[in-house]
Amino acid sequence: METVPESHRYLLDAQFATLATVGPDGRPQLSEVWFLVLEAGVGISLSTARQKTKNLLRRPECSLLILDVANPFKYLELRGDAEIEPDDDFAFAERVGAKYGADLRAYDAPEDKRVVVRIRPVRVNAVDMGG
Amino acid sequence: METVPESHRYLLDAQFATLATVGPDGRPQLSEVWFLVLEAGVGISLSTARQKTKNLLRRPECSLLILDVANPFKYLELRGDAEIEPDDDFAFAERVGAKYGADLRAYDAPEDKRVVVRIRPVRVNAVDMGG
């Protein structure tokens, strides 16, 4: 993610990001997600039972905002299309869980599957409204 | 906003919210905004020069996420349709500015106009992933 300017690169170490998807009614939907920084973007582990996952399968256009929670004037917005792959052995969920010291499947029902959602930004907005 | 549960009402006192609009390409767009709590929802003062304002004029469907920056497991998502009115005398911009001790027009070009954006939630999601 060489497109993220130096001034905002520390935000890639943040713990949470806000993911925006578009629902079947055309309305954006927001939720907080955990993420991993990958070579060419950001990776998220999602349960297929979640509405945001269904939204992305139908409409991959999405956006991710990483806020500086200590200074909310500063944030990074990454816009891109979700590339979705099965994570049937939960290998990626475990990678994300290792970052957070958490078991992601504890949030799921036993029958839920997980997918890897990769977002390669097509546009990066590095904002500092306090500047 | 009687639909906001007691457990999340304190978030209405937060300083920032993340506004999601849908762009002309169908992609959600995110930015941080200041807001006022109104009797029947949330009010935002936006410059007509901003892409998010143009998005809302075209597609009023939007969503607002108010994050507990001290505990990002907790947040409130308000989904609704933006109702947009001119703020030609900047009266509403001044009300918002008074909350923040700021002059909102300092962010605008001299020729920019402002609008009042009211969002009456049609759906409220009060989330606590750490619960």
mmCIF file of C-alpha atoms in Angstrom:
data_model
loop_
_atom_site.group_PDB
_atom_site.id
_atom_site.type_symbol
_atom_site.label_atom_id
_atom_site.label_comp_id
_atom_site.label_asym_id
_atom_site.label_seq_id
_atom_site.Cartn_x
_atom_site.Cartn_y
_atom_site.Cartn_z
ATOM 1 C CA MET A 1 0.000 0.000 0.000
ATOM 2 C CA GLU A 2 2.544 2.472 -1.207
ATOM 3 C CA THR A 3 -0.292 4.910 -1.877
ATOM 4 C CA VAL A 4 -0.727 5.636 1.829
ATOM 5 C CA PRO A 5 1.265 8.783 2.600
ATOM 6 C CA GLU A 6 3.900 8.722 5.317
ATOM 7 C CA SER A 7 1.776 11.065 7.474
ATOM 8 C CA HIS A 8 -0.956 8.421 7.752
ATOM 9 C CA ARG A 9 0.959 5.132 7.625
ATOM 10 C CA TYR A 10 0.751 4.675 11.402
ATOM 11 C CA LEU A 11 -2.992 4.224 11.004
ATOM 12 C CA LEU A 12 -2.329 0.857 9.344
ATOM 13 C CA ASP A 13 -1.352 -0.309 12.852
ATOM 14 C CA ALA A 14 -4.754 0.631 14.263
ATOM 15 C CA GLN A 15 -6.928 -2.038 15.843
ATOM 16 C CA PHE A 16 -10.265 -1.261 14.225
ATOM 17 C CA ALA A 17 -11.617 -0.037 10.923
ATOM 18 C CA THR A 18 -15.103 0.981 9.844
ATOM 19 C CA LEU A 19 -16.314 -1.040 6.867
ATOM 20 C CA ALA A 20 -19.009 0.355 4.594
ATOM 21 C CA THR A 21 -20.971 -1.939 2.320
ATOM 22 C CA VAL A 22 -24.134 -1.265 0.335
ATOM 23 C CA GLY A 23 -27.268 -3.155 1.361
ATOM 24 C CA PRO A 24 -29.939 -4.640 -0.915
ATOM 25 C CA ASP A 25 -31.978 -1.454 -0.419
ATOM 26 C CA GLY A 26 -29.088 0.661 -1.712
ATOM 27 C CA ARG A 27 -28.334 2.067 1.710
ATOM 28 C CA PRO A 28 -24.782 2.037 3.047
ATOM 29 C CA GLN A 29 -24.248 -0.119 6.117
ATOM 30 C CA LEU A 30 -21.459 0.386 8.616
ATOM 31 C CA SER A 31 -19.712 -1.803 11.134
ATOM 32 C CA GLU A 32 -16.424 -2.017 12.951
ATOM 33 C CA VAL A 33 -14.067 -4.756 11.806
ATOM 34 C CA TRP A 34 -10.695 -6.176 12.657
ATOM 35 C CA PHE A 35 -8.208 -6.246 9.811
ATOM 36 C CA LEU A 36 -4.777 -7.358 8.678
ATOM 37 C CA VAL A 37 -2.545 -5.319 6.427
ATOM 38 C CA LEU A 38 -1.608 -7.450 3.418
ATOM 39 C CA GLU A 39 0.936 -6.819 0.724
ATOM 40 C CA ALA A 40 -1.540 -5.184 -1.623
ATOM 41 C CA GLY A 41 -4.262 -3.977 0.668
ATOM 42 C CA VAL A 42 -6.263 -4.948 3.689
ATOM 43 C CA GLY A 43 -7.711 -8.326 4.641
ATOM 44 C CA ILE A 44 -10.785 -8.963 6.755
ATOM 45 C CA SER A 45 -12.226 -12.240 8.022
ATOM 46 C CA LEU A 46 -16.017 -12.322 7.821
ATOM 47 C CA SER A 47 -18.643 -14.882 8.661
ATOM 48 C CA THR A 48 -20.929 -15.732 5.760
ATOM 49 C CA ALA A 49 -23.877 -15.347 8.128
ATOM 50 C CA ARG A 50 -23.368 -11.591 8.372
ATOM 51 C CA GLN A 51 -25.343 -9.094 6.328
ATOM 52 C CA LYS A 52 -22.162 -7.208 5.368
ATOM 53 C CA THR A 53 -20.778 -10.399 3.804
ATOM 54 C CA LYS A 54 -23.987 -10.923 1.831
ATOM 55 C CA ASN A 55 -23.808 -7.282 0.749
ATOM 56 C CA LEU A 56 -20.227 -7.673 -0.501
ATOM 57 C CA LEU A 57 -21.041 -10.875 -2.383
ATOM 58 C CA ARG A 58 -23.750 -8.972 -4.237
ATOM 59 C CA ARG A 59 -21.960 -5.627 -4.520
ATOM 60 C CA PRO A 60 -18.212 -5.701 -3.941
ATOM 61 C CA GLU A 61 -17.868 -1.914 -3.883
ATOM 62 C CA CYS A 62 -16.838 -0.947 -0.389
ATOM 63 C CA SER A 63 -14.876 1.509 1.663
ATOM 64 C CA LEU A 64 -12.866 1.261 4.840
ATOM 65 C CA LEU A 65 -12.139 4.119 7.229
ATOM 66 C CA ILE A 66 -9.322 3.882 9.744
ATOM 67 C CA LEU A 67 -9.704 6.549 12.387
ATOM 68 C CA ASP A 68 -7.055 7.927 14.703
ATOM 69 C CA VAL A 69 -9.127 7.402 17.853
ATOM 70 C CA ALA A 70 -6.769 9.709 19.784
ATOM 71 C CA ASN A 71 -7.218 12.478 17.195
ATOM 72 C CA PRO A 72 -10.358 11.889 15.113
ATOM 73 C CA PHE A 73 -9.437 14.759 12.806
ATOM 74 C CA LYS A 74 -7.042 12.305 11.167
ATOM 75 C CA TYR A 75 -8.142 9.273 9.226
ATOM 76 C CA LEU A 76 -7.505 7.156 6.207
ATOM 77 C CA GLU A 77 -10.209 6.096 3.784
ATOM 78 C CA LEU A 78 -9.513 3.161 1.482
ATOM 79 C CA ARG A 79 -11.977 2.559 -1.326
ATOM 80 C CA GLY A 80 -11.955 -0.609 -3.351
ATOM 81 C CA ASP A 81 -13.751 -3.753 -4.443
ATOM 82 C CA ALA A 82 -13.914 -6.708 -2.105
ATOM 83 C CA GLU A 83 -12.287 -9.858 -3.470
ATOM 84 C CA ILE A 84 -13.843 -12.759 -1.608
ATOM 85 C CA GLU A 85 -12.464 -16.256 -1.175
ATOM 86 C CA PRO A 86 -13.595 -19.134 1.020
ATOM 87 C CA ASP A 87 -11.699 -19.720 4.244
ATOM 88 C CA ASP A 88 -13.070 -23.199 4.828
ATOM 89 C CA ASP A 89 -10.200 -24.320 7.046
ATOM 90 C CA PHE A 90 -10.347 -21.017 8.964
ATOM 91 C CA ALA A 91 -6.637 -20.427 8.320
ATOM 92 C CA PHE A 92 -7.146 -16.742 7.637
ATOM 93 C CA ALA A 93 -9.542 -16.327 10.568
ATOM 94 C CA GLU A 94 -6.763 -17.742 12.742
ATOM 95 C CA ARG A 95 -4.218 -15.269 11.335
ATOM 96 C CA VAL A 96 -6.531 -12.385 12.180
ATOM 97 C CA GLY A 97 -7.305 -13.925 15.569
ATOM 98 C CA ALA A 98 -3.588 -14.199 16.319
ATOM 99 C CA LYS A 99 -3.202 -10.441 15.824
ATOM 100 C CA TYR A 100 -5.967 -9.768 18.326
ATOM 101 C CA GLY A 101 -5.434 -12.646 20.743
ATOM 102 C CA ALA A 102 -8.987 -13.759 20.005
ATOM 103 C CA ASP A 103 -10.895 -16.668 18.552
ATOM 104 C CA LEU A 104 -12.985 -15.186 15.765
ATOM 105 C CA ARG A 105 -15.148 -18.288 15.550
ATOM 106 C CA ALA A 106 -16.343 -17.617 19.079
ATOM 107 C CA TYR A 107 -18.485 -14.901 17.446
ATOM 108 C CA ASP A 108 -19.999 -17.387 14.968
ATOM 109 C CA ALA A 109 -22.649 -20.066 15.099
ATOM 110 C CA PRO A 110 -21.136 -23.567 14.731
ATOM 111 C CA GLU A 111 -22.457 -23.964 11.180
ATOM 112 C CA ASP A 112 -21.126 -20.605 9.944
ATOM 113 C CA LYS A 113 -18.402 -20.450 7.355
ATOM 114 C CA ARG A 114 -15.821 -17.731 6.984
ATOM 115 C CA VAL A 115 -14.439 -15.923 3.976
ATOM 116 C CA VAL A 116 -11.332 -13.866 3.341
ATOM 117 C CA VAL A 117 -12.218 -10.391 2.125
ATOM 118 C CA ARG A 118 -9.364 -8.567 0.416
ATOM 119 C CA ILE A 119 -9.631 -4.901 -0.412
ATOM 120 C CA ARG A 120 -7.022 -3.456 -2.752
ATOM 121 C CA PRO A 121 -7.609 0.265 -2.626
ATOM 122 C CA VAL A 122 -8.383 1.980 -5.907
ATOM 123 C CA ARG A 123 -8.458 5.265 -4.040
ATOM 124 C CA VAL A 124 -6.823 6.391 -0.825
ATOM 125 C CA ASN A 125 -7.952 9.513 1.016
ATOM 126 C CA ALA A 126 -5.607 10.616 3.772
ATOM 127 C CA VAL A 127 -7.460 13.275 5.713
ATOM 128 C CA ASP A 128 -6.341 15.688 8.408
ATOM 129 C CA MET A 129 -9.067 18.183 9.178
ATOM 130 C CA GLY A 130 -7.099 19.564 12.091
ATOM 131 C CA GLY A 131 -4.121 20.463 9.924
ATOM 132 C CA MET B 1 -34.306 9.340 19.300
ATOM 133 C CA GLU B 2 -36.096 7.117 21.750
ATOM 134 C CA THR B 3 -34.926 4.126 19.702
ATOM 135 C CA VAL B 4 -31.372 4.444 21.033
ATOM 136 C CA PRO B 5 -31.072 2.060 23.983
ATOM 137 C CA GLU B 6 -29.930 3.370 27.341
ATOM 138 C CA SER B 7 -26.668 1.404 27.048
ATOM 139 C CA HIS B 8 -25.624 3.487 24.021
ATOM 140 C CA ARG B 9 -27.211 6.878 24.703
ATOM 141 C CA TYR B 10 -23.924 8.364 25.912
ATOM 142 C CA LEU B 11 -22.619 8.013 22.374
ATOM 143 C CA LEU B 12 -24.957 10.822 21.303
ATOM 144 C CA ASP B 13 -22.578 13.092 23.232
ATOM 145 C CA ALA B 14 -19.601 12.009 21.121
ATOM 146 C CA GLN B 15 -17.692 14.587 19.123
ATOM 147 C CA PHE B 16 -17.421 12.808 15.779
ATOM 148 C CA ALA B 17 -19.455 10.464 13.622
ATOM 149 C CA THR B 18 -18.592 8.576 10.446
ATOM 150 C CA LEU B 19 -20.969 9.410 7.622
ATOM 151 C CA ALA B 20 -21.462 6.960 4.759
ATOM 152 C CA THR B 21 -22.938 8.121 1.482
ATOM 153 C CA VAL B 22 -23.079 6.353 -1.875
ATOM 154 C CA GLY B 23 -21.080 7.869 -4.733
ATOM 155 C CA PRO B 24 -22.084 8.149 -8.387
ATOM 156 C CA ASP B 25 -20.136 4.925 -9.049
ATOM 157 C CA GLY B 26 -22.234 3.074 -6.448
ATOM 158 C CA ARG B 27 -19.365 2.874 -4.005
ATOM 159 C CA PRO B 28 -19.832 3.911 -0.399
ATOM 160 C CA GLN B 29 -17.797 6.920 0.694
ATOM 161 C CA LEU B 30 -16.823 7.665 4.269
ATOM 162 C CA SER B 31 -15.840 10.749 6.166
ATOM 163 C CA GLU B 32 -15.822 12.071 9.703
ATOM 164 C CA VAL B 33 -18.379 14.724 10.499
ATOM 165 C CA TRP B 34 -19.461 16.908 13.370
ATOM 166 C CA PHE B 35 -23.100 16.603 14.359
ATOM 167 C CA LEU B 36 -25.876 17.927 16.559
ATOM 168 C CA VAL B 37 -28.498 15.746 18.172
ATOM 169 C CA LEU B 38 -31.920 17.048 17.154
ATOM 170 C CA GLU B 39 -35.333 16.140 18.460
ATOM 171 C CA ALA B 40 -35.925 13.475 15.847
ATOM 172 C CA GLY B 41 -32.451 12.504 14.747
ATOM 173 C CA VAL B 42 -29.090 13.956 13.943
ATOM 174 C CA GLY B 43 -28.179 17.152 12.106
ATOM 175 C CA ILE B 44 -25.047 17.817 10.094
ATOM 176 C CA SER B 45 -23.872 21.015 8.431
ATOM 177 C CA LEU B 46 -22.305 20.361 5.036
ATOM 178 C CA SER B 47 -20.813 22.542 2.357
ATOM 179 C CA THR B 48 -22.429 22.098 -1.039
ATOM 180 C CA ALA B 49 -18.942 21.896 -2.537
ATOM 181 C CA ARG B 50 -18.290 18.509 -0.925
ATOM 182 C CA GLN B 51 -18.705 15.213 -2.735
ATOM 183 C CA LYS B 52 -20.691 13.749 0.167
ATOM 184 C CA THR B 53 -23.254 16.547 -0.177
ATOM 185 C CA LYS B 54 -23.569 15.903 -3.919
ATOM 186 C CA ASN B 55 -23.949 12.201 -3.155
ATOM 187 C CA LEU B 56 -26.756 12.847 -0.657
ATOM 188 C CA LEU B 57 -28.584 15.178 -3.047
ATOM 189 C CA ARG B 58 -28.583 12.362 -5.598
ATOM 190 C CA ARG B 59 -29.084 9.442 -3.200
ATOM 191 C CA PRO B 60 -30.327 10.352 0.260
ATOM 192 C CA GLU B 61 -29.751 6.860 1.672
ATOM 193 C CA CYS B 62 -27.026 7.141 4.267
ATOM 194 C CA SER B 63 -25.720 5.776 7.496
ATOM 195 C CA LEU B 64 -23.926 7.273 10.457
ATOM 196 C CA LEU B 65 -21.681 5.400 12.862
ATOM 197 C CA ILE B 66 -20.842 6.851 16.263
ATOM 198 C CA LEU B 67 -17.897 5.035 17.766
ATOM 199 C CA ASP B 68 -16.863 4.869 21.387
ATOM 200 C CA VAL B 69 -13.265 5.897 20.719
ATOM 201 C CA ALA B 70 -12.263 4.700 24.207
ATOM 202 C CA ASN B 71 -13.811 1.264 23.564
ATOM 203 C CA PRO B 72 -14.276 0.669 19.835
ATOM 204 C CA PHE B 73 -16.197 -2.538 20.523
ATOM 205 C CA LYS B 74 -19.163 -0.271 21.228
ATOM 206 C CA TYR B 75 -20.879 1.831 18.633
ATOM 207 C CA LEU B 76 -24.163 3.059 17.347
ATOM 208 C CA GLU B 77 -25.210 2.894 13.722
ATOM 209 C CA LEU B 78 -28.050 5.110 12.552
ATOM 210 C CA ARG B 79 -29.474 4.429 9.104
ATOM 211 C CA GLY B 80 -31.790 6.841 7.401
ATOM 212 C CA ASP B 81 -32.475 9.161 4.506
ATOM 213 C CA ALA B 82 -30.909 12.590 4.452
ATOM 214 C CA GLU B 83 -33.399 15.463 4.418
ATOM 215 C CA ILE B 84 -31.581 18.441 2.986
ATOM 216 C CA GLU B 85 -32.451 22.121 3.361
ATOM 217 C CA PRO B 86 -30.536 25.248 2.446
ATOM 218 C CA ASP B 87 -28.718 27.064 5.228
ATOM 219 C CA ASP B 88 -28.209 30.255 3.269
ATOM 220 C CA ASP B 89 -27.809 32.454 6.324
ATOM 221 C CA PHE B 90 -25.473 29.871 7.937
ATOM 222 C CA ALA B 91 -27.637 29.782 11.052
ATOM 223 C CA PHE B 92 -27.357 26.019 11.401
ATOM 224 C CA ALA B 93 -23.629 26.053 10.632
ATOM 225 C CA GLU B 94 -23.270 28.506 13.505
ATOM 226 C CA ARG B 95 -25.230 26.236 15.862
ATOM 227 C CA VAL B 96 -22.914 23.349 15.009
ATOM 228 C CA GLY B 97 -19.888 25.628 15.270
ATOM 229 C CA ALA B 98 -21.004 26.770 18.726
ATOM 230 C CA LYS B 99 -20.935 23.155 19.933
ATOM 231 C CA TYR B 100 -17.370 22.754 18.738
ATOM 232 C CA GLY B 101 -16.031 26.245 19.349
ATOM 233 C CA ALA B 102 -15.218 26.445 15.657
ATOM 234 C CA ASP B 103 -16.128 28.434 12.581
ATOM 235 C CA LEU B 104 -17.321 25.865 10.051
ATOM 236 C CA ARG B 105 -17.047 28.341 7.201
ATOM 237 C CA ALA B 106 -13.315 28.510 7.780
ATOM 238 C CA TYR B 107 -13.263 25.111 6.028
ATOM 239 C CA ASP B 108 -15.152 26.474 3.001
ATOM 240 C CA ALA B 109 -14.294 28.575 -0.014
ATOM 241 C CA PRO B 110 -15.936 32.040 0.137
ATOM 242 C CA GLU B 111 -18.480 31.147 -2.553
ATOM 243 C CA ASP B 112 -19.570 27.857 -0.917
ATOM 244 C CA LYS B 113 -23.056 27.456 0.436
ATOM 245 C CA ARG B 114 -24.091 25.246 3.316
ATOM 246 C CA VAL B 115 -27.012 22.926 3.819
ATOM 247 C CA VAL B 116 -28.639 21.360 6.852
ATOM 248 C CA VAL B 117 -28.667 17.577 6.580
ATOM 249 C CA ARG B 118 -31.149 15.877 8.903
ATOM 250 C CA ILE B 119 -31.081 12.140 9.371
ATOM 251 C CA ARG B 120 -34.065 10.567 11.122
ATOM 252 C CA PRO B 121 -33.034 6.992 11.715
ATOM 253 C CA VAL B 122 -35.215 4.307 10.205
ATOM 254 C CA ARG B 123 -32.974 1.735 11.830
ATOM 255 C CA VAL B 124 -30.734 1.894 14.879
ATOM 256 C CA ASN B 125 -28.063 -0.726 15.546
ATOM 257 C CA ALA B 126 -26.561 -0.564 19.019
ATOM 258 C CA VAL B 127 -23.526 -2.823 18.948
ATOM 259 C CA ASP B 128 -21.285 -4.115 21.712
ATOM 260 C CA MET B 129 -18.887 -6.740 20.361
ATOM 261 C CA GLY B 130 -17.030 -6.845 23.645
ATOM 262 C CA GLY B 131 -20.129 -7.743 25.640
#
